[in-house]
């Protein structure tokens, strides 16, 4: 199918290509991929000052290299699926344990913190009801504890320091990342130590401790197997808790054979582990100084907590006579009970274990002659703590869950999707720890699917923070060059309308019989794997208010009220959505028919254009605000009971994103809140307002369908069972469940234009999952997904039709009430 | 209650590949250790006892000697000499956590060497020391590390849940990464008639 497109390009088509390409670029936001982000402005001082001893390669190179690694991608897919099962099962088991009669104590009685430190008041504030075992309840409790620590960090630090010193440890607050390295280097020099052991610590990676010490003749032996592998490869961890997840057994055998002096069989993984054990055992026993991180610092005892599965941290912290703990202030916790709460969330989120194999608590030197040094590192943490938007990110307990659910992470791994820290948290904290110029590339890979927010065990608003990072990146370094003209055009209703109509006029004659564009020169990387639709000759706006040029006219009557509905008589302003308007006008008509069948009085504000999401999502907030304000004014003027859109991402924009966009404009924020109250995506409207009775669109027959949960509908709006209820209960159709139904399809707003190869791979995962269902109809609720999925089905030659739920409802409406639609507009 | 805790503890630990046995006397503990040691050739056989274990169960050494086992003394300065590649370490636990199948211990360097460097590890846990879960363990830990329980404040404590393991290569689970590859927990129930062992063996258990 695809080959025929390449061959078939008649002479007449050449004429329109140039102009069509320009029109398309404008209309679809498709442009040539950029080679690199606008270079950072050298005149500005970076907000964090890390001496980067072994700076990773430039982002564009990391991204390119990652894409060529097919084995890594396959491994990460297996990893994500295994993790998901294990994680979900372990939380479910714990949540159910109470019902199974397992009662636990209420934890230790709260211990009064040292008087006069102020911590006693704080402790009172964070006292929460110690009950509830669901993930959400545990998460909310730990988030509250962490917030109290973030808000009162100096107090908890002072308490911890006093206790740790009383226990015999030394506490050093480093002035900078370099100063922390210097402290450790001098300690080694003083003791004559040239070789030391280390257990996993992301902070050492963050400050570049390894290269610093190596330059001074001190070698570090990484003792976590994954960290050791990465060290042997002269590379960096690609995952917070699984550092070598990007490698396979051939890579590891290649690295471990020379390191252990044994010839290792790639297929004998246990043999590789055993060889590593034998070799590292000698290092454990010989080491005179051990470095570790900490998973928590318990203020009221002065103890540190450390978790591992291998047990390497026990050996690193026990055998040498000097133990150095390199740690950030955000690891402080008030009490041991809080540490227990963290344990219940940490291993389940990290690996699906109820608890790690080794949970170690060190409370000062355990024998005469032993020294213990805490080296505290700030490195941008204060700036984060003082930043209203980013302070929450300090709650992070480094479980890696945000990478484990991330679709782009699965494709490119943590070297591209991150900097030192990977996953969503890496996109957020890189700017603070390692400079904003290094955050610019990785953040641009985020598809805004919000999956990370659903599994974060401390409830960090990662998607909002990533958008803010993008916003600051654009403010500091500017938009990618090709996005400026696209957004400029998109933000002007008149220009956009002209461009869209031009694209339709040029595109229509070129359309393939299947309705898609033929392959265009230079567009191969965008079209080869996903056919692009031809803009409709008559956009939805012409069909719904063609004659009107202003005001809020009634929609043409496309359906009589046919259904028993809670929406009967309601005045509903219909918001079309750009893609629906220009590419899929039949989807708009189907939506209006469904709303009218529910008895709604549908009106269509003629001023409507784009909600501003593409600009918001691109980090261009000034343009997003202009577009959002026009949208708000237009929708307010409709004076409707409800604003309904079948563009679920627009509903998310209006009900959620606008709050972030207008956070600094109280007047507009008030209007946003009032508008959001009345704004519904189609599914929510049908299930909470219309509340169609079961069976009201059932006809007793109909093919089974499968359902793709648009990621934001699922993760932001919480629509999980609702669309299924509409299909199964209201329409009486069978659903064959789609594996990974709520995982992003790869459209990701402009990400599919910025990174077509990434988008192609995420789409492939989705299409393979659809294949497994064996059904011929895929239903979803977001026009962006639909454009992407239809294009993917066509380009890959799959005979699966992709419908908006509104279209499926409309089909059932016609099947259930054929007489109502026999004569066109006869009612 | 006690019985439920024991059942739950055994089930959780077994799933992680821990062998859990219940015995009624120190004599039986010694017999189990001897059984395990018999599989190792006499010239490389090492059975090492943790000091905390000897403090808690001073009579155990005699029972072991009666079974023909002479414990190897610990050389803290040169531990490699104490622990060959196939040593059997025996230590005592302070608590057992039914919630997770973990045992908890606050110990010194010599005890830690025993429980970390031996390839096989036997833990003796008094059934009276079983607690429901992490809340109780956290309370115990707080008191132990601050000395609020009346003993000198501890400096090092661990919760240990199954044998040492890693999944860093292709998520493939291997046991014995650095610590013991084999973990046996012997529940000592001196107050009950021995029923010949409530042991469940499951080496296939992966993660929770």
Short mmCIF file of C-alpha atoms in Angstrom, two decimals, chain A residues 204-644:
data_model
loop_
_atom_site.label_atom_id
_atom_site.label_comp_id
_atom_site.label_asym_id
_atom_site.label_seq_id
_atom_site.Cartn_x
_atom_site.Cartn_y
_atom_site.Cartn_z
CA UNK A 204 27.68 11.37 43.46
CA UNK A 205 26.68 11.23 39.79
CA UNK A 206 25.03 14.62 40.10
CA UNK A 207 28.16 16.34 41.42
CA UNK A 208 30.64 14.36 39.32
CA UNK A 209 32.49 12.92 42.32
CA UNK A 210 33.98 9.97 40.42
CA UNK A 211 35.90 11.99 37.83
CA UNK A 212 36.93 14.49 40.51
CA UNK A 213 38.56 11.81 42.65
CA UNK A 214 40.03 9.99 39.69
CA UNK A 215 41.81 13.16 38.64
CA UNK A 216 43.41 13.09 42.07
CA UNK A 217 44.54 9.51 41.86
CA UNK A 218 41.73 8.01 43.92
CA UNK A 219 39.76 5.21 42.31
CA UNK A 220 36.18 4.35 43.15
CA UNK A 221 34.87 0.82 42.95
CA UNK A 222 31.15 0.82 42.27
CA UNK A 223 29.67 -2.14 44.10
CA UNK A 224 26.08 -2.12 42.91
CA UNK A 225 26.22 -4.47 39.93
CA UNK A 226 24.38 -2.09 37.64
CA UNK A 227 26.53 0.86 38.68
CA UNK A 228 29.67 -1.21 38.24
CA UNK A 229 28.63 -2.19 34.73
CA UNK A 230 28.01 1.42 33.86
CA UNK A 231 31.35 2.40 35.35
CA UNK A 232 33.16 -0.33 33.39
CA UNK A 233 31.52 1.04 30.25
CA UNK A 234 32.68 4.58 31.11
CA UNK A 235 29.03 5.59 30.92
CA UNK A 236 26.28 6.97 33.12
CA UNK A 237 23.24 5.27 34.71
CA UNK A 238 20.23 5.36 32.42
CA UNK A 239 17.72 4.70 35.19
CA UNK A 240 17.61 5.88 38.78
CA UNK A 241 17.36 2.40 40.28
CA UNK A 242 18.33 0.16 37.35
CA UNK A 243 21.48 1.88 36.11
CA UNK A 244 22.36 -0.65 33.41
CA UNK A 245 18.85 -1.29 32.14
CA UNK A 246 19.98 -0.13 28.69
CA UNK A 247 22.39 -3.06 28.44
CA UNK A 248 21.70 -6.67 27.55
CA UNK A 249 23.52 -9.83 28.65
CA UNK A 250 25.95 -9.61 25.74
CA UNK A 251 26.96 -6.11 26.78
CA UNK A 252 27.36 -7.18 30.38
CA UNK A 253 29.40 -10.28 29.53
CA UNK A 254 31.67 -8.18 27.32
CA UNK A 255 32.27 -5.76 30.23
CA UNK A 256 32.51 -8.27 33.04
CA UNK A 257 34.87 -10.75 31.37
CA UNK A 258 37.93 -8.49 31.46
CA UNK A 259 36.92 -6.98 34.82
CA UNK A 260 36.67 -10.35 36.53
CA UNK A 261 39.39 -12.05 34.54
CA UNK A 262 36.99 -14.84 33.66
CA UNK A 263 35.59 -15.78 30.28
CA UNK A 264 31.89 -15.31 30.86
CA UNK A 265 29.03 -16.81 28.90
CA UNK A 266 26.48 -14.17 27.90
CA UNK A 267 23.66 -16.67 28.31
CA UNK A 268 24.66 -17.55 31.87
CA UNK A 269 23.51 -14.49 33.76
CA UNK A 270 23.85 -16.14 37.17
CA UNK A 271 27.40 -17.03 36.22
CA UNK A 272 28.09 -13.39 35.43
CA UNK A 273 26.65 -12.35 38.79
CA UNK A 274 28.74 -14.96 40.60
CA UNK A 275 31.91 -13.73 38.91
CA UNK A 276 31.08 -10.17 39.92
CA UNK A 277 30.57 -11.39 43.48
CA UNK A 278 33.98 -13.04 43.57
CA UNK A 279 35.76 -9.98 42.21
CA UNK A 280 33.97 -7.36 44.25
CA UNK A 281 34.32 -9.39 47.44
CA UNK A 282 38.04 -8.62 47.37
CA UNK A 283 37.31 -4.91 47.02
CA UNK A 284 34.80 -4.93 49.85
CA UNK A 285 37.32 -6.54 52.17
CA UNK A 286 40.20 -4.29 51.16
CA UNK A 287 38.39 -0.96 51.25
CA UNK A 288 39.24 1.51 53.98
CA UNK A 289 36.65 4.08 53.01
CA UNK A 290 33.10 3.52 51.83
CA UNK A 291 30.77 6.04 50.24
CA UNK A 292 27.01 5.70 50.22
CA UNK A 293 23.99 7.82 49.60
CA UNK A 294 20.94 7.69 51.86
CA UNK A 295 17.30 6.97 51.19
CA UNK A 296 16.24 8.85 54.29
CA UNK A 297 17.70 10.73 57.23
CA UNK A 298 15.62 10.32 60.35
CA UNK A 299 15.74 13.57 62.28
CA UNK A 300 14.60 12.35 65.68
CA UNK A 301 17.24 9.62 65.95
CA UNK A 302 20.00 10.94 63.72
CA UNK A 303 20.00 7.67 61.75
CA UNK A 304 20.26 7.22 58.02
CA UNK A 305 18.32 4.63 56.04
CA UNK A 306 19.62 2.86 52.99
CA UNK A 307 17.96 0.19 50.86
CA UNK A 308 19.50 -2.30 48.45
CA UNK A 309 18.69 -5.75 47.12
CA UNK A 310 22.26 -6.90 46.68
CA UNK A 311 23.50 -6.08 50.18
CA UNK A 312 26.43 -4.11 48.84
CA UNK A 313 25.54 -1.12 50.99
CA UNK A 314 25.82 -3.22 54.16
CA UNK A 315 29.38 -4.14 53.17
CA UNK A 316 30.34 -0.65 52.04
CA UNK A 317 29.08 0.91 55.25
CA UNK A 318 30.40 -1.82 57.59
CA UNK A 319 33.86 -2.98 56.64
CA UNK A 320 35.84 0.25 56.01
CA UNK A 321 36.86 2.37 58.96
CA UNK A 322 35.46 5.50 57.29
CA UNK A 323 31.92 5.84 56.04
CA UNK A 324 30.98 8.92 54.02
CA UNK A 325 27.34 9.67 53.31
CA UNK A 326 26.75 12.04 50.44
CA UNK A 327 23.22 13.32 50.63
CA UNK A 328 20.77 16.08 49.74
CA UNK A 329 18.73 17.87 52.38
CA UNK A 330 15.48 16.60 50.87
CA UNK A 331 16.13 13.15 52.35
CA UNK A 332 15.24 14.35 55.86
CA UNK A 333 12.25 12.74 57.55
CA UNK A 334 10.91 13.63 61.00
CA UNK A 335 10.52 10.20 62.57
CA UNK A 336 11.17 6.51 62.17
CA UNK A 337 7.44 6.02 61.61
CA UNK A 338 7.75 8.26 58.56
CA UNK A 339 10.64 6.14 57.35
CA UNK A 340 8.40 3.06 57.62
CA UNK A 341 5.76 4.84 55.54
CA UNK A 342 8.37 5.61 52.91
CA UNK A 343 9.46 1.97 52.89
CA UNK A 344 5.92 0.85 52.14
CA UNK A 345 5.88 3.05 49.05
CA UNK A 346 9.48 2.86 47.90
CA UNK A 347 10.10 -0.76 46.97
CA UNK A 348 6.59 -1.29 45.63
CA UNK A 349 7.06 1.72 43.36
CA UNK A 350 10.60 0.80 42.41
CA UNK A 351 10.46 -2.92 41.75
CA UNK A 352 7.10 -4.24 42.91
CA UNK A 353 8.69 -5.73 46.02
CA UNK A 354 6.93 -5.21 49.36
CA UNK A 355 10.31 -4.18 50.74
CA UNK A 356 13.86 -4.35 49.45
CA UNK A 357 16.07 -7.22 50.60
CA UNK A 358 18.31 -5.04 52.75
CA UNK A 359 17.01 -2.04 54.64
CA UNK A 360 19.93 -0.67 56.58
CA UNK A 361 19.97 1.90 59.36
CA UNK A 362 23.26 3.46 60.40
CA UNK A 363 23.25 5.57 63.52
CA UNK A 364 26.79 6.87 63.87
CA UNK A 365 30.09 4.93 64.09
CA UNK A 366 29.50 1.43 65.44
CA UNK A 367 32.96 0.78 66.86
CA UNK A 368 36.01 2.56 68.22
CA UNK A 369 38.16 3.93 65.42
CA UNK A 370 35.29 4.13 62.97
CA UNK A 371 34.40 7.50 61.45
CA UNK A 372 31.16 8.56 59.84
CA UNK A 373 30.87 11.75 57.80
CA UNK A 374 27.70 13.25 56.41
CA UNK A 375 28.35 15.56 53.47
CA UNK A 376 25.26 17.58 52.65
CA UNK A 377 24.86 18.85 49.11
CA UNK A 378 22.65 21.73 48.08
CA UNK A 379 23.47 22.09 44.38
CA UNK A 380 20.29 23.89 43.36
CA UNK A 381 18.04 22.41 46.03
CA UNK A 382 17.58 25.75 47.80
CA UNK A 383 16.54 27.38 44.56
CA UNK A 384 14.08 24.56 44.06
CA UNK A 385 12.73 24.88 47.59
CA UNK A 386 12.17 28.60 47.11
CA UNK A 387 10.38 28.07 43.82
CA UNK A 388 6.64 27.67 44.35
CA UNK A 389 6.27 25.54 41.27
CA UNK A 390 9.21 23.21 41.81
CA UNK A 391 9.42 22.83 45.60
CA UNK A 392 7.20 19.73 45.38
CA UNK A 393 9.86 17.97 43.33
CA UNK A 394 11.96 17.75 46.50
CA UNK A 395 9.50 15.13 47.73
CA UNK A 396 11.12 12.67 45.32
CA UNK A 397 12.21 9.37 46.91
CA UNK A 398 14.09 8.19 43.79
CA UNK A 399 12.00 5.14 42.93
CA UNK A 400 12.16 5.54 39.15
CA UNK A 401 8.43 4.87 38.65
CA UNK A 402 8.10 7.98 36.48
CA UNK A 403 10.49 6.41 33.96
CA UNK A 404 8.84 3.03 34.19
CA UNK A 405 5.53 4.30 32.81
CA UNK A 406 6.94 6.80 30.36
CA UNK A 407 6.36 5.99 26.67
CA UNK A 408 9.24 8.12 25.29
CA UNK A 409 11.56 6.71 27.95
CA UNK A 410 10.79 3.23 26.65
CA UNK A 411 11.91 4.25 23.18
CA UNK A 412 15.07 6.24 23.88
CA UNK A 413 16.08 5.22 27.42
CA UNK A 414 17.43 7.41 30.16
CA UNK A 415 20.52 8.76 28.45
CA UNK A 416 18.36 10.81 26.10
CA UNK A 417 15.29 11.04 28.33
CA UNK A 418 17.16 12.76 31.11
CA UNK A 419 20.60 14.05 31.90
CA UNK A 420 22.06 12.77 35.15
CA UNK A 421 18.66 11.96 36.55
CA UNK A 422 16.37 10.23 34.07
CA UNK A 423 12.64 9.88 33.70
CA UNK A 424 10.14 12.63 34.37
CA UNK A 425 11.92 13.75 37.53
CA UNK A 426 15.10 14.12 35.51
CA UNK A 427 13.36 16.52 33.14
CA UNK A 428 12.31 18.53 36.18
CA UNK A 429 15.41 18.62 38.37
CA UNK A 430 18.16 18.81 35.73
CA UNK A 431 17.73 22.55 35.34
CA UNK A 432 18.34 23.09 39.04
CA UNK A 433 21.16 20.58 39.56
CA UNK A 434 22.96 20.62 36.25
CA UNK A 435 21.95 23.77 34.39
CA UNK A 436 18.95 24.77 32.29
CA UNK A 437 20.84 24.35 29.05
CA UNK A 438 21.03 20.64 29.83
CA UNK A 439 17.32 20.42 30.59
CA UNK A 440 16.31 21.91 27.24
CA UNK A 441 16.73 18.82 25.09
CA UNK A 442 15.31 16.10 27.33
CA UNK A 443 12.21 18.09 28.31
CA UNK A 444 11.25 18.43 24.66
CA UNK A 445 10.66 14.65 24.48
CA UNK A 446 7.77 14.68 26.96
CA UNK A 447 4.44 13.77 25.31
CA UNK A 448 2.39 15.18 28.23
CA UNK A 449 0.55 11.90 28.71
CA UNK A 450 0.54 12.43 32.50
CA UNK A 451 1.22 8.75 33.21
CA UNK A 452 4.05 9.69 35.59
CA UNK A 453 1.66 11.65 37.78
CA UNK A 454 -0.49 8.57 38.32
CA UNK A 455 2.32 6.44 39.78
CA UNK A 456 4.49 8.97 41.61
CA UNK A 457 4.50 7.73 45.24
CA UNK A 458 4.77 11.26 46.59
CA UNK A 459 2.31 12.95 44.23
CA UNK A 460 4.74 15.31 42.50
CA UNK A 461 2.88 17.24 39.79
CA UNK A 462 5.48 16.18 37.23
CA UNK A 463 3.51 16.97 34.05
CA UNK A 464 2.85 20.55 35.16
CA UNK A 465 6.45 20.97 36.22
CA UNK A 466 7.73 19.67 32.90
CA UNK A 467 5.51 22.16 31.09
CA UNK A 468 6.94 24.87 33.31
CA UNK A 469 10.47 23.70 32.46
CA UNK A 470 9.47 23.93 28.79
CA UNK A 471 8.05 27.38 29.39
CA UNK A 472 11.27 28.56 31.05
CA UNK A 473 13.36 26.92 28.35
CA UNK A 474 11.47 28.83 25.69
CA UNK A 475 11.73 32.05 27.68
CA UNK A 476 15.45 31.61 28.06
CA UNK A 477 16.50 30.07 24.78
CA UNK A 478 13.57 30.81 22.49
CA UNK A 479 11.32 28.53 20.47
CA UNK A 480 12.83 26.08 17.99
CA UNK A 481 13.11 28.09 14.77
CA UNK A 482 10.41 26.24 12.87
CA UNK A 483 7.83 26.55 15.61
CA UNK A 484 7.76 30.32 15.61
CA UNK A 485 6.04 30.76 12.23
CA UNK A 486 3.70 27.83 12.85
CA UNK A 487 2.52 29.21 16.17
CA UNK A 488 2.36 32.72 14.79
CA UNK A 489 -0.02 31.52 12.12
CA UNK A 490 -1.92 29.24 14.48
CA UNK A 491 -2.55 32.08 16.90
CA UNK A 492 -4.23 34.24 14.28
CA UNK A 493 -7.77 33.01 13.55
CA UNK A 494 -7.97 34.81 10.21
CA UNK A 495 -4.58 33.67 8.91
CA UNK A 496 -5.13 30.17 10.16
CA UNK A 497 -8.49 29.99 8.41
CA UNK A 498 -6.94 31.17 5.15
CA UNK A 499 -4.07 28.71 5.38
CA UNK A 500 -6.37 25.82 6.22
CA UNK A 501 -8.66 26.59 3.31
CA UNK A 502 -5.68 26.90 0.99
CA UNK A 503 -4.35 23.57 2.18
CA UNK A 504 -7.76 22.01 1.59
CA UNK A 505 -8.03 23.47 -1.90
CA UNK A 506 -4.57 22.27 -2.86
CA UNK A 507 -4.84 18.98 -1.04
CA UNK A 508 -8.24 17.79 -2.20
CA UNK A 509 -7.20 17.11 -5.83
CA UNK A 510 -4.19 15.18 -4.60
CA UNK A 511 -6.08 12.95 -2.21
CA UNK A 512 -5.52 9.23 -2.57
CA UNK A 513 -8.62 7.07 -2.89
CA UNK A 514 -8.25 6.25 0.79
CA UNK A 515 -8.51 9.94 1.63
CA UNK A 516 -4.90 10.45 2.65
CA UNK A 517 -2.20 12.59 1.10
CA UNK A 518 0.29 11.00 -1.26
CA UNK A 519 3.89 11.01 -0.10
CA UNK A 520 5.38 14.47 -0.50
CA UNK A 521 9.02 15.25 -1.19
CA UNK A 522 11.03 15.69 1.97
CA UNK A 523 8.15 14.51 4.10
CA UNK A 524 9.11 10.85 4.19
CA UNK A 525 10.05 10.75 7.85
CA UNK A 526 6.65 12.17 8.75
CA UNK A 527 4.54 10.18 6.31
CA UNK A 528 6.22 6.85 5.75
CA UNK A 529 4.78 5.35 8.90
CA UNK A 530 1.70 7.52 9.34
CA UNK A 531 -0.37 8.73 6.42
CA UNK A 532 -1.46 12.33 6.74
CA UNK A 533 -5.07 13.31 6.14
CA UNK A 534 -6.21 15.79 3.52
CA UNK A 535 -8.01 18.79 5.00
CA UNK A 536 -11.75 18.63 4.38
CA UNK A 537 -13.21 20.67 1.53
CA UNK A 538 -15.90 21.96 3.86
CA UNK A 539 -14.72 22.45 7.44
CA UNK A 540 -17.09 21.84 10.32
CA UNK A 541 -17.53 25.56 10.87
CA UNK A 542 -19.05 25.93 7.40
CA UNK A 543 -21.40 23.05 8.05
CA UNK A 544 -22.46 24.24 11.50
CA UNK A 545 -22.61 28.01 11.08
CA UNK A 546 -21.70 28.62 7.48
CA UNK A 547 -23.89 31.65 7.06
CA UNK A 548 -23.14 33.31 10.36
CA UNK A 549 -20.11 35.52 10.80
CA UNK A 550 -20.67 36.53 14.40
CA UNK A 551 -22.64 35.64 17.49
CA UNK A 552 -23.74 32.27 18.80
CA UNK A 553 -26.19 30.75 16.32
CA UNK A 554 -28.06 27.53 16.90
CA UNK A 555 -26.49 24.51 15.32
CA UNK A 556 -28.50 23.18 12.37
CA UNK A 557 -30.85 20.49 13.59
CA UNK A 558 -29.22 17.21 12.67
CA UNK A 559 -31.14 14.96 15.02
CA UNK A 560 -34.42 15.15 16.91
CA UNK A 561 -34.37 14.47 20.65
CA UNK A 562 -34.52 10.70 20.75
CA UNK A 563 -33.15 9.68 24.11
CA UNK A 564 -34.23 9.86 27.72
CA UNK A 565 -31.60 12.22 29.03
CA UNK A 566 -30.69 14.47 31.90
CA UNK A 567 -29.54 17.01 29.31
CA UNK A 568 -33.01 17.61 27.89
CA UNK A 569 -33.51 21.33 27.37
CA UNK A 570 -29.97 22.26 28.40
CA UNK A 571 -28.27 24.96 26.36
CA UNK A 572 -24.98 23.46 25.20
CA UNK A 573 -22.25 25.49 23.53
CA UNK A 574 -20.30 23.20 21.25
CA UNK A 575 -16.54 23.74 20.97
CA UNK A 576 -15.36 22.09 17.77
CA UNK A 577 -11.55 21.67 18.20
CA UNK A 578 -9.12 22.48 15.36
CA UNK A 579 -8.46 19.01 13.93
CA UNK A 580 -12.12 18.12 14.08
CA UNK A 581 -13.01 21.35 12.33
CA UNK A 582 -10.52 21.11 9.48
CA UNK A 583 -9.84 17.39 9.10
CA UNK A 584 -12.83 15.51 10.48
CA UNK A 585 -15.99 17.65 10.09
CA UNK A 586 -18.11 14.49 10.04
CA UNK A 587 -16.93 13.91 13.62
CA UNK A 588 -18.30 17.34 14.56
CA UNK A 589 -21.65 16.55 12.98
CA UNK A 590 -21.80 13.23 14.77
CA UNK A 591 -21.15 15.01 18.07
CA UNK A 592 -23.90 17.55 17.43
CA UNK A 593 -26.32 14.77 16.49
CA UNK A 594 -25.54 12.90 19.71
CA UNK A 595 -26.01 16.05 21.81
CA UNK A 596 -29.27 16.87 20.06
CA UNK A 597 -30.49 13.30 20.43
CA UNK A 598 -29.91 13.83 24.15
CA UNK A 599 -32.33 16.76 23.94
CA UNK A 600 -29.70 19.48 24.21
CA UNK A 601 -30.17 22.83 22.54
CA UNK A 602 -26.83 23.09 20.76
CA UNK A 603 -25.34 26.48 19.94
CA UNK A 604 -22.04 27.14 18.20
CA UNK A 605 -19.99 30.24 19.11
CA UNK A 606 -18.72 31.59 15.79
CA UNK A 607 -15.68 33.29 17.30
CA UNK A 608 -14.20 29.95 18.29
CA UNK A 609 -10.76 29.09 17.07
CA UNK A 610 -8.09 27.14 18.94
CA UNK A 611 -8.03 26.85 22.74
CA UNK A 612 -4.29 27.65 22.71
CA UNK A 613 -3.12 24.19 23.69
CA UNK A 614 -0.49 23.87 20.92
CA UNK A 615 1.16 27.10 22.07
CA UNK A 616 0.85 26.19 25.76
CA UNK A 617 2.26 22.75 25.11
CA UNK A 618 5.15 24.27 23.15
CA UNK A 619 6.08 26.54 26.04
CA UNK A 620 4.98 29.67 24.19
CA UNK A 621 2.77 30.99 26.97
CA UNK A 622 2.26 34.54 25.75
CA UNK A 623 0.63 33.25 22.57
CA UNK A 624 -1.22 30.58 24.53
CA UNK A 625 -2.67 33.29 26.75
CA UNK A 626 -3.88 35.33 23.80
CA UNK A 627 -5.61 32.32 22.33
CA UNK A 628 -7.00 31.18 25.67
CA UNK A 629 -8.42 34.62 26.42
CA UNK A 630 -10.20 34.73 23.06
CA UNK A 631 -11.57 31.26 23.73
CA UNK A 632 -12.77 32.18 27.22
CA UNK A 633 -14.49 35.33 25.97
CA UNK A 634 -16.18 33.48 23.11
CA UNK A 635 -17.44 30.69 25.33
CA UNK A 636 -18.64 33.08 28.04
CA UNK A 637 -20.62 34.96 25.42
CA UNK A 638 -22.51 31.79 24.55
CA UNK A 639 -24.28 32.01 27.90
CA UNK A 640 -24.70 28.29 27.86
CA UNK A 641 -25.46 25.87 30.66
CA UNK A 642 -22.65 23.68 29.44
CA UNK A 643 -19.66 23.92 27.15
CA UNK A 644 -19.04 20.57 25.51
#
